[in-house]
């Protein structure tokens, strides 16, 4: 019995020792072959959930380079869990300035610097991003100055380049990817955008927060994957029964998010192959099943429907 336990223990440790480099090689191989899409956080709304979904963030790995769309609370932790070193992220995109999409923007970049970032980082977002970036550095001034002096780190403020944009169209382009934006319907926010990433092997659209939006249909035309937010009304009613500002909050949520039937209509009208549901509202009610999230979408969309989960790769 004792010997068997020993063998089991040895087998496990040997597996761990040789499997890590093997996994790295396999991952590198996968990176070469394709654009990868990983959901980091899928819970809509600013409230921090419990054990379930983290707040919204989506990762694309394009030829091994990470691109992060939105930085809700929990993004740093789930980047690490996805195996992406924080100091390797070079490109950030913010869809709009609700806190469930930008609360950890500065912190993710900072956490990259704390783990050895020494090269340039770029970030694109609606008006206000440049100011937020400066404000974050003011907030962290003491720590940044201290660590530069004390630990010999480079000046983080000189590594980060934020770019405000205020209209739809081309956001950025390099040899690996072209990123375009459409303005979507997320009142009262004027500057709310969806992003489309076109790479050599895939086209991926991320809706951001929006109600039914013809502009999003245009942006997503014939895309391989549409990552779309979703609002489940029966779940919302239950959520609202617990909060004091229910009437006002319901008015906002219904006007600015998309019910499953409309997600299906958008996906069908755009002609996408796959729709991936994310930004679940409510995002922390385990009584809502995957089938309940998907069934309204399926009424109008005959393609593949993926009910997203944190750290799921599509
Ligand atoms: Zn949101
Ligand atoms: Zn929003």
mmCIF file of C-alpha atoms and ligand atoms in Angstrom:
data_model
loop_
_atom_site.group_PDB
_atom_site.id
_atom_site.type_symbol
_atom_site.label_atom_id
_atom_site.label_comp_id
_atom_site.label_asym_id
_atom_site.label_seq_id
_atom_site.Cartn_x
_atom_site.Cartn_y
_atom_site.Cartn_z
ATOM 1 C CA UNK A 1 0.000 0.000 0.000
ATOM 2 C CA UNK A 2 2.749 2.355 1.010
ATOM 3 C CA UNK A 3 4.709 1.604 -2.156
ATOM 4 C CA UNK A 4 1.660 2.222 -4.319
ATOM 5 C CA UNK A 5 1.160 5.625 -2.751
ATOM 6 C CA UNK A 6 4.771 6.438 -3.443
ATOM 7 C CA UNK A 7 4.427 5.452 -7.094
ATOM 8 C CA UNK A 8 1.313 7.496 -7.510
ATOM 9 C CA UNK A 9 3.029 10.487 -5.961
ATOM 10 C CA UNK A 10 6.097 10.023 -8.172
ATOM 11 C CA UNK A 11 3.960 9.687 -11.284
ATOM 12 C CA UNK A 12 2.182 12.934 -10.520
ATOM 13 C CA UNK A 13 5.360 14.887 -9.916
ATOM 14 C CA UNK A 14 7.034 13.446 -13.043
ATOM 15 C CA UNK A 15 3.972 14.413 -15.071
ATOM 16 C CA UNK A 16 4.099 17.932 -13.738
ATOM 17 C CA UNK A 17 7.828 18.191 -14.505
ATOM 18 C CA UNK A 18 7.732 17.182 -18.135
ATOM 19 C CA UNK A 19 4.204 18.317 -18.987
ATOM 20 C CA UNK A 20 4.831 22.026 -18.487
ATOM 21 C CA UNK A 21 7.339 22.441 -21.346
ATOM 22 C CA UNK A 22 5.244 20.135 -23.525
ATOM 23 C CA UNK A 23 2.191 22.261 -22.897
ATOM 24 C CA UNK A 24 4.227 25.349 -23.773
ATOM 25 C CA UNK A 25 5.293 23.805 -27.088
ATOM 26 C CA UNK A 26 1.718 22.777 -27.887
ATOM 27 C CA UNK A 27 0.514 26.250 -27.005
ATOM 28 C CA UNK A 28 3.139 27.811 -29.262
ATOM 29 C CA UNK A 29 2.071 25.530 -32.065
ATOM 30 C CA UNK A 30 -1.572 26.510 -31.583
ATOM 31 C CA UNK A 31 -0.540 30.158 -31.536
ATOM 32 C CA UNK A 32 1.160 29.810 -34.914
ATOM 33 C CA UNK A 33 -1.855 28.174 -36.468
ATOM 34 C CA UNK A 34 -4.654 30.441 -35.395
ATOM 35 C CA UNK A 35 -6.116 33.510 -33.828
ATOM 36 C CA UNK A 36 -7.294 32.466 -30.408
ATOM 37 C CA UNK A 37 -10.334 33.871 -28.586
ATOM 38 C CA UNK A 38 -10.653 33.472 -24.819
ATOM 39 C CA UNK A 39 -13.353 34.939 -22.571
ATOM 40 C CA UNK A 40 -11.748 36.325 -19.413
ATOM 41 C CA UNK A 41 -14.806 37.779 -17.667
ATOM 42 C CA UNK A 42 -18.462 37.403 -18.621
ATOM 43 C CA UNK A 43 -20.557 38.992 -15.856
ATOM 44 C CA UNK A 44 -22.291 42.215 -16.903
ATOM 45 C CA UNK A 45 -22.671 45.079 -14.456
ATOM 46 C CA UNK A 46 -20.367 46.679 -11.897
ATOM 47 C CA UNK A 47 -21.267 44.516 -8.908
ATOM 48 C CA UNK A 48 -18.452 42.132 -8.007
ATOM 49 C CA UNK A 49 -19.784 38.589 -8.074
ATOM 50 C CA UNK A 50 -18.926 35.776 -5.712
ATOM 51 C CA UNK A 51 -17.319 32.578 -6.929
ATOM 52 C CA UNK A 52 -18.826 32.828 -10.393
ATOM 53 C CA UNK A 53 -18.106 35.044 -13.377
ATOM 54 C CA UNK A 54 -15.669 37.960 -13.286
ATOM 55 C CA UNK A 55 -16.558 41.304 -14.840
ATOM 56 C CA UNK A 56 -16.225 41.725 -18.616
ATOM 57 C CA UNK A 57 -12.996 41.245 -20.509
ATOM 58 C CA UNK A 58 -12.159 39.374 -23.705
ATOM 59 C CA UNK A 59 -8.747 38.201 -24.886
ATOM 60 C CA UNK A 60 -7.522 37.654 -28.417
ATOM 61 C CA UNK A 61 -4.147 36.034 -28.989
ATOM 62 C CA UNK A 62 -3.002 36.874 -32.489
ATOM 63 C CA UNK A 63 0.283 35.263 -33.538
ATOM 64 C CA UNK A 64 1.056 34.959 -29.843
ATOM 65 C CA UNK A 65 0.412 38.625 -29.061
ATOM 66 C CA UNK A 66 -2.347 39.367 -26.536
ATOM 67 C CA UNK A 67 -5.050 41.953 -27.285
ATOM 68 C CA UNK A 68 -7.388 42.691 -24.385
ATOM 69 C CA UNK A 69 -10.866 44.154 -24.948
ATOM 70 C CA UNK A 70 -12.267 45.749 -21.778
ATOM 71 C CA UNK A 71 -10.799 45.451 -18.325
ATOM 72 C CA UNK A 72 -13.515 44.764 -15.785
ATOM 73 C CA UNK A 73 -12.665 43.807 -12.230
ATOM 74 C CA UNK A 74 -10.873 40.444 -12.277
ATOM 75 C CA UNK A 75 -9.061 40.876 -15.593
ATOM 76 C CA UNK A 76 -5.526 40.588 -14.179
ATOM 77 C CA UNK A 77 -6.339 37.427 -12.302
ATOM 78 C CA UNK A 78 -7.966 35.746 -15.279
ATOM 79 C CA UNK A 79 -5.161 36.743 -17.653
ATOM 80 C CA UNK A 80 -2.813 34.923 -15.293
ATOM 81 C CA UNK A 81 -5.152 31.936 -15.122
ATOM 82 C CA UNK A 82 -5.319 31.912 -18.930
ATOM 83 C CA UNK A 83 -1.525 31.580 -18.953
ATOM 84 C CA UNK A 84 -0.856 35.062 -20.329
ATOM 85 C CA UNK A 85 2.019 36.859 -18.569
ATOM 86 C CA UNK A 86 0.750 40.294 -17.532
ATOM 87 C CA UNK A 87 3.885 41.950 -18.874
ATOM 88 C CA UNK A 88 3.198 40.536 -22.349
ATOM 89 C CA UNK A 89 0.008 42.516 -23.062
ATOM 90 C CA UNK A 90 0.751 45.304 -25.537
ATOM 91 C CA UNK A 91 -2.716 46.304 -26.762
ATOM 92 C CA UNK A 92 -5.827 47.312 -24.862
ATOM 93 C CA UNK A 93 -9.236 48.322 -26.201
ATOM 94 C CA UNK A 94 -12.026 49.836 -24.114
ATOM 95 C CA UNK A 95 -15.556 49.729 -25.556
ATOM 96 C CA UNK A 96 -17.018 52.438 -23.280
ATOM 97 C CA UNK A 97 -16.430 54.014 -19.927
ATOM 98 C CA UNK A 98 -18.774 52.072 -17.666
ATOM 99 C CA UNK A 99 -16.764 50.737 -14.754
ATOM 100 C CA UNK A 100 -17.502 47.070 -15.486
ATOM 101 C CA UNK A 101 -15.420 47.676 -18.643
ATOM 102 C CA UNK A 102 -12.612 49.913 -17.391
ATOM 103 C CA UNK A 103 -12.237 49.566 -13.617
ATOM 104 C CA UNK A 104 -9.072 47.479 -13.938
ATOM 105 C CA UNK A 105 -7.662 49.221 -17.025
ATOM 106 C CA UNK A 106 -4.897 51.061 -15.160
ATOM 107 C CA UNK A 107 -4.366 48.176 -12.762
ATOM 108 C CA UNK A 108 -3.794 45.556 -15.477
ATOM 109 C CA UNK A 109 -1.113 47.741 -17.047
ATOM 110 C CA UNK A 110 0.356 48.447 -13.625
ATOM 111 C CA UNK A 111 0.371 44.727 -12.795
ATOM 112 C CA UNK A 112 2.277 44.124 -16.046
ATOM 113 C CA UNK A 113 4.857 46.702 -14.969
ATOM 114 C CA UNK A 114 5.080 45.088 -11.532
ATOM 115 C CA UNK A 115 5.964 41.823 -13.286
ATOM 116 C CA UNK A 116 8.697 43.271 -15.475
ATOM 117 C CA UNK A 117 7.118 45.268 -18.307
ATOM 118 C CA UNK A 118 9.786 47.296 -20.089
ATOM 119 C CA UNK A 119 8.265 47.896 -23.503
ATOM 120 C CA UNK A 120 5.580 50.062 -25.042
ATOM 121 C CA UNK A 121 1.858 49.511 -24.390
ATOM 122 C CA UNK A 122 -0.935 51.064 -26.465
ATOM 123 C CA UNK A 123 -4.562 51.547 -25.471
ATOM 124 C CA UNK A 124 -7.523 52.711 -27.545
ATOM 125 C CA UNK A 125 -10.873 53.874 -26.252
ATOM 126 C CA UNK A 126 -13.586 56.514 -26.380
ATOM 127 C CA UNK A 127 -12.861 60.106 -25.306
ATOM 128 C CA UNK A 128 -11.635 60.215 -21.731
ATOM 129 C CA UNK A 129 -9.151 57.349 -21.958
ATOM 130 C CA UNK A 130 -6.099 59.617 -22.230
ATOM 131 C CA UNK A 131 -7.259 61.606 -19.201
ATOM 132 C CA UNK A 132 -8.005 58.438 -17.232
ATOM 133 C CA UNK A 133 -4.548 57.127 -18.019
ATOM 134 C CA UNK A 134 -2.885 60.284 -16.677
ATOM 135 C CA UNK A 135 -5.205 60.265 -13.667
ATOM 136 C CA UNK A 136 -4.268 56.661 -12.890
ATOM 137 C CA UNK A 137 -0.584 57.547 -12.975
ATOM 138 C CA UNK A 138 -1.254 60.457 -10.589
ATOM 139 C CA UNK A 139 -3.086 58.021 -8.304
ATOM 140 C CA UNK A 140 -0.071 55.682 -8.366
ATOM 141 C CA UNK A 141 2.626 58.388 -8.439
ATOM 142 C CA UNK A 142 4.168 57.598 -5.076
ATOM 143 C CA UNK A 143 4.463 53.890 -5.812
ATOM 144 C CA UNK A 144 5.817 54.356 -9.341
ATOM 145 C CA UNK A 145 8.408 56.934 -8.239
ATOM 146 C CA UNK A 146 9.448 54.779 -5.305
ATOM 147 C CA UNK A 147 9.878 51.583 -7.309
ATOM 148 C CA UNK A 148 11.763 53.331 -10.116
ATOM 149 C CA UNK A 149 14.230 54.661 -7.601
ATOM 150 C CA UNK A 150 14.352 51.706 -5.262
ATOM 151 C CA UNK A 151 14.016 48.782 -7.707
ATOM 152 C CA UNK A 152 15.438 50.225 -10.920
ATOM 153 C CA UNK A 153 12.202 49.938 -12.904
ATOM 154 C CA UNK A 154 11.568 52.022 -16.032
ATOM 155 C CA UNK A 155 9.122 54.928 -15.870
ATOM 156 C CA UNK A 156 5.710 53.362 -16.524
ATOM 157 C CA UNK A 157 4.299 56.750 -17.562
ATOM 158 C CA UNK A 158 6.649 56.767 -20.560
ATOM 159 C CA UNK A 159 5.675 53.252 -21.688
ATOM 160 C CA UNK A 160 1.907 53.743 -22.040
ATOM 161 C CA UNK A 161 0.314 55.471 -25.032
ATOM 162 C CA UNK A 162 -3.437 56.023 -24.758
ATOM 163 C CA UNK A 163 -5.412 56.970 -27.858
ATOM 164 C CA UNK A 164 -8.880 58.508 -27.674
ATOM 165 C CA UNK A 165 -11.099 57.996 -30.703
ATOM 166 C CA UNK A 166 -14.532 59.548 -31.162
ATOM 167 C CA UNK A 167 -15.966 58.083 -34.342
ATOM 168 C CA UNK A 168 -16.555 54.719 -35.982
ATOM 169 C CA UNK A 169 -14.069 53.335 -38.510
ATOM 170 C CA UNK A 170 -10.474 52.142 -38.440
ATOM 171 C CA UNK A 171 -9.017 52.136 -34.928
ATOM 172 C CA UNK A 172 -5.626 50.515 -35.520
ATOM 173 C CA UNK A 173 -3.866 48.235 -37.963
ATOM 174 C CA UNK A 174 -0.598 46.324 -37.981
ATOM 175 C CA UNK A 175 0.791 43.366 -39.940
ATOM 176 C CA UNK A 176 -1.323 40.894 -37.915
ATOM 177 C CA UNK A 177 -4.691 42.567 -37.446
ATOM 178 C CA UNK A 178 -7.020 45.309 -38.540
ATOM 179 C CA UNK A 179 -9.335 46.694 -35.853
ATOM 180 C CA UNK A 180 -12.439 48.660 -36.780
ATOM 181 C CA UNK A 181 -15.183 50.091 -34.592
ATOM 182 C CA UNK A 182 -18.902 50.807 -34.886
ATOM 183 C CA UNK A 183 -20.803 53.094 -32.574
ATOM 184 C CA UNK A 184 -23.491 51.082 -30.799
ATOM 185 C CA UNK A 185 -26.623 51.992 -28.843
ATOM 186 C CA UNK A 186 -25.997 52.095 -25.113
ATOM 187 C CA UNK A 187 -27.815 55.118 -23.723
ATOM 188 C CA UNK A 188 -27.095 57.425 -22.053
ATOM 189 C CA UNK A 189 -23.517 56.860 -23.220
ATOM 190 C CA UNK A 190 -22.820 58.516 -26.557
ATOM 191 C CA UNK A 191 -19.404 56.961 -27.113
ATOM 192 C CA UNK A 192 -20.040 53.229 -26.849
ATOM 193 C CA UNK A 193 -18.335 51.066 -29.454
ATOM 194 C CA UNK A 194 -18.150 47.539 -30.797
ATOM 195 C CA UNK A 195 -14.858 46.254 -32.236
ATOM 196 C CA UNK A 196 -14.117 44.005 -35.183
ATOM 197 C CA UNK A 197 -10.778 42.172 -35.420
ATOM 198 C CA UNK A 198 -9.823 40.879 -38.872
ATOM 199 C CA UNK A 199 -6.776 38.606 -38.937
ATOM 200 C CA UNK A 200 -5.341 36.234 -41.541
ATOM 201 C CA UNK A 201 -7.506 33.345 -40.346
ATOM 202 C CA UNK A 202 -10.505 34.780 -38.467
ATOM 203 C CA UNK A 203 -12.875 37.691 -38.101
ATOM 204 C CA UNK A 204 -14.131 38.306 -34.572
ATOM 205 C CA UNK A 205 -16.583 40.994 -33.467
ATOM 206 C CA UNK A 206 -17.128 42.086 -29.870
ATOM 207 C CA UNK A 207 -20.401 43.933 -29.303
ATOM 208 C CA UNK A 208 -19.507 45.886 -26.191
ATOM 209 C CA UNK A 209 -22.685 46.989 -24.398
ATOM 210 C CA UNK A 210 -25.578 47.730 -26.692
ATOM 211 C CA UNK A 211 -29.262 47.493 -27.347
ATOM 212 C CA UNK A 212 -30.333 46.144 -30.766
ATOM 213 C CA UNK A 213 -28.017 48.005 -33.100
ATOM 214 C CA UNK A 214 -28.118 48.094 -36.936
ATOM 215 C CA UNK A 215 -24.598 49.546 -36.817
ATOM 216 C CA UNK A 216 -23.414 46.357 -35.127
ATOM 217 C CA UNK A 217 -25.059 44.242 -37.836
ATOM 218 C CA UNK A 218 -23.049 46.155 -40.446
ATOM 219 C CA UNK A 219 -19.814 45.778 -38.501
ATOM 220 C CA UNK A 220 -20.370 42.044 -37.980
ATOM 221 C CA UNK A 221 -21.263 41.300 -41.605
ATOM 222 C CA UNK A 222 -20.126 37.698 -42.441
ATOM 223 C CA UNK A 223 -17.835 37.507 -39.398
ATOM 224 C CA UNK A 224 -16.747 34.106 -38.099
ATOM 225 C CA UNK A 225 -17.605 34.927 -34.500
ATOM 226 C CA UNK A 226 -19.827 37.537 -32.864
ATOM 227 C CA UNK A 227 -19.255 37.891 -29.130
ATOM 228 C CA UNK A 228 -22.477 39.508 -27.943
ATOM 229 C CA UNK A 229 -23.818 40.787 -24.642
ATOM 230 C CA UNK A 230 -27.131 39.440 -23.362
ATOM 231 C CA UNK A 231 -29.940 40.410 -20.979
ATOM 232 C CA UNK A 232 -32.364 37.805 -19.619
ATOM 233 C CA UNK A 233 -35.547 39.596 -18.541
ATOM 234 C CA UNK A 234 -36.998 36.999 -16.102
ATOM 235 C CA UNK A 235 -33.626 36.954 -14.310
ATOM 236 C CA UNK A 236 -33.561 40.748 -14.247
ATOM 237 C CA UNK A 237 -36.962 40.921 -12.536
ATOM 238 C CA UNK A 238 -35.624 38.650 -9.803
ATOM 239 C CA UNK A 239 -32.442 40.711 -9.440
ATOM 240 C CA UNK A 240 -34.399 43.950 -9.210
ATOM 241 C CA UNK A 241 -36.650 42.637 -6.461
ATOM 242 C CA UNK A 242 -33.583 42.879 -4.184
ATOM 243 C CA UNK A 243 -32.468 46.495 -4.865
ATOM 244 C CA UNK A 244 -33.859 49.853 -3.682
ATOM 245 C CA UNK A 245 -33.377 51.725 -7.016
ATOM 246 C CA UNK A 246 -35.248 49.059 -9.014
ATOM 247 C CA UNK A 247 -37.475 51.216 -11.237
ATOM 248 C CA UNK A 248 -34.679 53.526 -12.438
ATOM 249 C CA UNK A 249 -32.217 50.679 -12.850
ATOM 250 C CA UNK A 250 -34.677 48.606 -14.873
ATOM 251 C CA UNK A 251 -35.318 51.563 -17.183
ATOM 252 C CA UNK A 252 -31.546 51.887 -17.812
ATOM 253 C CA UNK A 253 -30.920 48.173 -18.296
ATOM 254 C CA UNK A 254 -33.817 47.583 -20.693
ATOM 255 C CA UNK A 255 -32.931 50.604 -22.833
ATOM 256 C CA UNK A 256 -29.246 49.798 -23.128
ATOM 257 C CA UNK A 257 -28.886 46.006 -23.390
ATOM 258 C CA UNK A 258 -30.011 43.233 -25.743
ATOM 259 C CA UNK A 259 -32.572 40.515 -25.034
ATOM 260 C CA UNK A 260 -31.881 36.994 -26.411
ATOM 261 C CA UNK A 261 -34.357 37.291 -29.309
ATOM 262 C CA UNK A 262 -32.590 40.434 -30.528
ATOM 263 C CA UNK A 263 -29.154 38.808 -30.175
ATOM 264 C CA UNK A 264 -30.496 36.123 -32.518
ATOM 265 C CA UNK A 265 -31.864 38.722 -34.954
ATOM 266 C CA UNK A 266 -28.543 40.608 -35.029
ATOM 267 C CA UNK A 267 -26.497 37.425 -35.543
ATOM 268 C CA UNK A 268 -28.821 36.219 -38.327
ATOM 269 C CA UNK A 269 -28.948 39.598 -40.092
ATOM 270 C CA UNK A 270 -25.151 39.877 -39.968
ATOM 271 C CA UNK A 271 -24.720 36.335 -41.296
ATOM 272 C CA UNK A 272 -22.156 35.300 -38.679
ATOM 273 C CA UNK A 273 -21.250 31.630 -38.227
ATOM 274 C CA UNK A 274 -21.065 31.571 -34.430
ATOM 275 C CA UNK A 275 -22.488 33.760 -31.693
ATOM 276 C CA UNK A 276 -20.818 33.687 -28.295
ATOM 277 C CA UNK A 277 -22.863 35.025 -25.395
ATOM 278 C CA UNK A 278 -21.101 37.137 -22.784
ATOM 279 C CA UNK A 279 -21.767 40.065 -20.413
ATOM 280 C CA UNK A 280 -24.606 38.139 -18.816
ATOM 281 C CA UNK A 281 -27.208 40.246 -17.012
ATOM 282 C CA UNK A 282 -27.837 38.981 -14.438
ATOM 283 C CA UNK A 283 -24.397 37.377 -14.374
ATOM 284 C CA UNK A 284 -24.445 35.723 -10.994
ATOM 285 C CA UNK A 285 -27.728 33.841 -10.843
ATOM 286 C CA UNK A 286 -26.861 30.131 -11.060
ATOM 287 C CA UNK A 287 -30.550 29.201 -11.395
ATOM 288 C CA UNK A 288 -30.543 30.424 -15.040
ATOM 289 C CA UNK A 289 -29.507 27.496 -17.227
ATOM 290 C CA UNK A 290 -27.434 27.593 -20.420
ATOM 291 C CA UNK A 291 -30.549 26.516 -22.303
ATOM 292 C CA UNK A 292 -32.496 29.467 -20.906
ATOM 293 C CA UNK A 293 -29.792 31.881 -22.111
ATOM 294 C CA UNK A 294 -29.689 30.297 -25.564
ATOM 295 C CA UNK A 295 -33.316 29.506 -26.381
ATOM 296 C CA UNK A 296 -34.395 33.053 -27.304
ATOM 297 C CA UNK A 297 -31.332 33.448 -29.515
ATOM 298 C CA UNK A 298 -32.096 30.187 -31.308
ATOM 299 C CA UNK A 299 -35.565 31.383 -32.312
ATOM 300 C CA UNK A 300 -33.954 33.678 -34.873
ATOM 301 C CA UNK A 301 -30.427 32.330 -35.444
ATOM 302 C CA UNK A 302 -29.635 28.928 -36.951
ATOM 303 C CA UNK A 303 -25.854 29.029 -36.475
ATOM 304 C CA UNK A 304 -23.722 27.859 -33.565
ATOM 305 C CA UNK A 305 -24.548 29.379 -30.171
ATOM 306 C CA UNK A 306 -21.965 29.276 -27.387
ATOM 307 C CA UNK A 307 -23.039 30.207 -23.860
ATOM 308 C CA UNK A 308 -19.821 31.802 -22.653
ATOM 309 C CA UNK A 309 -17.999 31.018 -19.425
ATOM 310 C CA UNK A 310 -14.944 32.646 -17.890
ATOM 311 C CA UNK A 311 -11.702 31.220 -19.328
ATOM 312 C CA UNK A 312 -13.523 29.428 -22.142
ATOM 313 C CA UNK A 313 -11.643 29.332 -25.453
ATOM 314 C CA UNK A 314 -13.684 29.505 -28.638
HETATM 315 ZN ZN1 LIG B 1 -21.356 46.519 -19.059
HETATM 316 ZN ZN1 LIG B 2 -22.194 49.676 -20.175
#
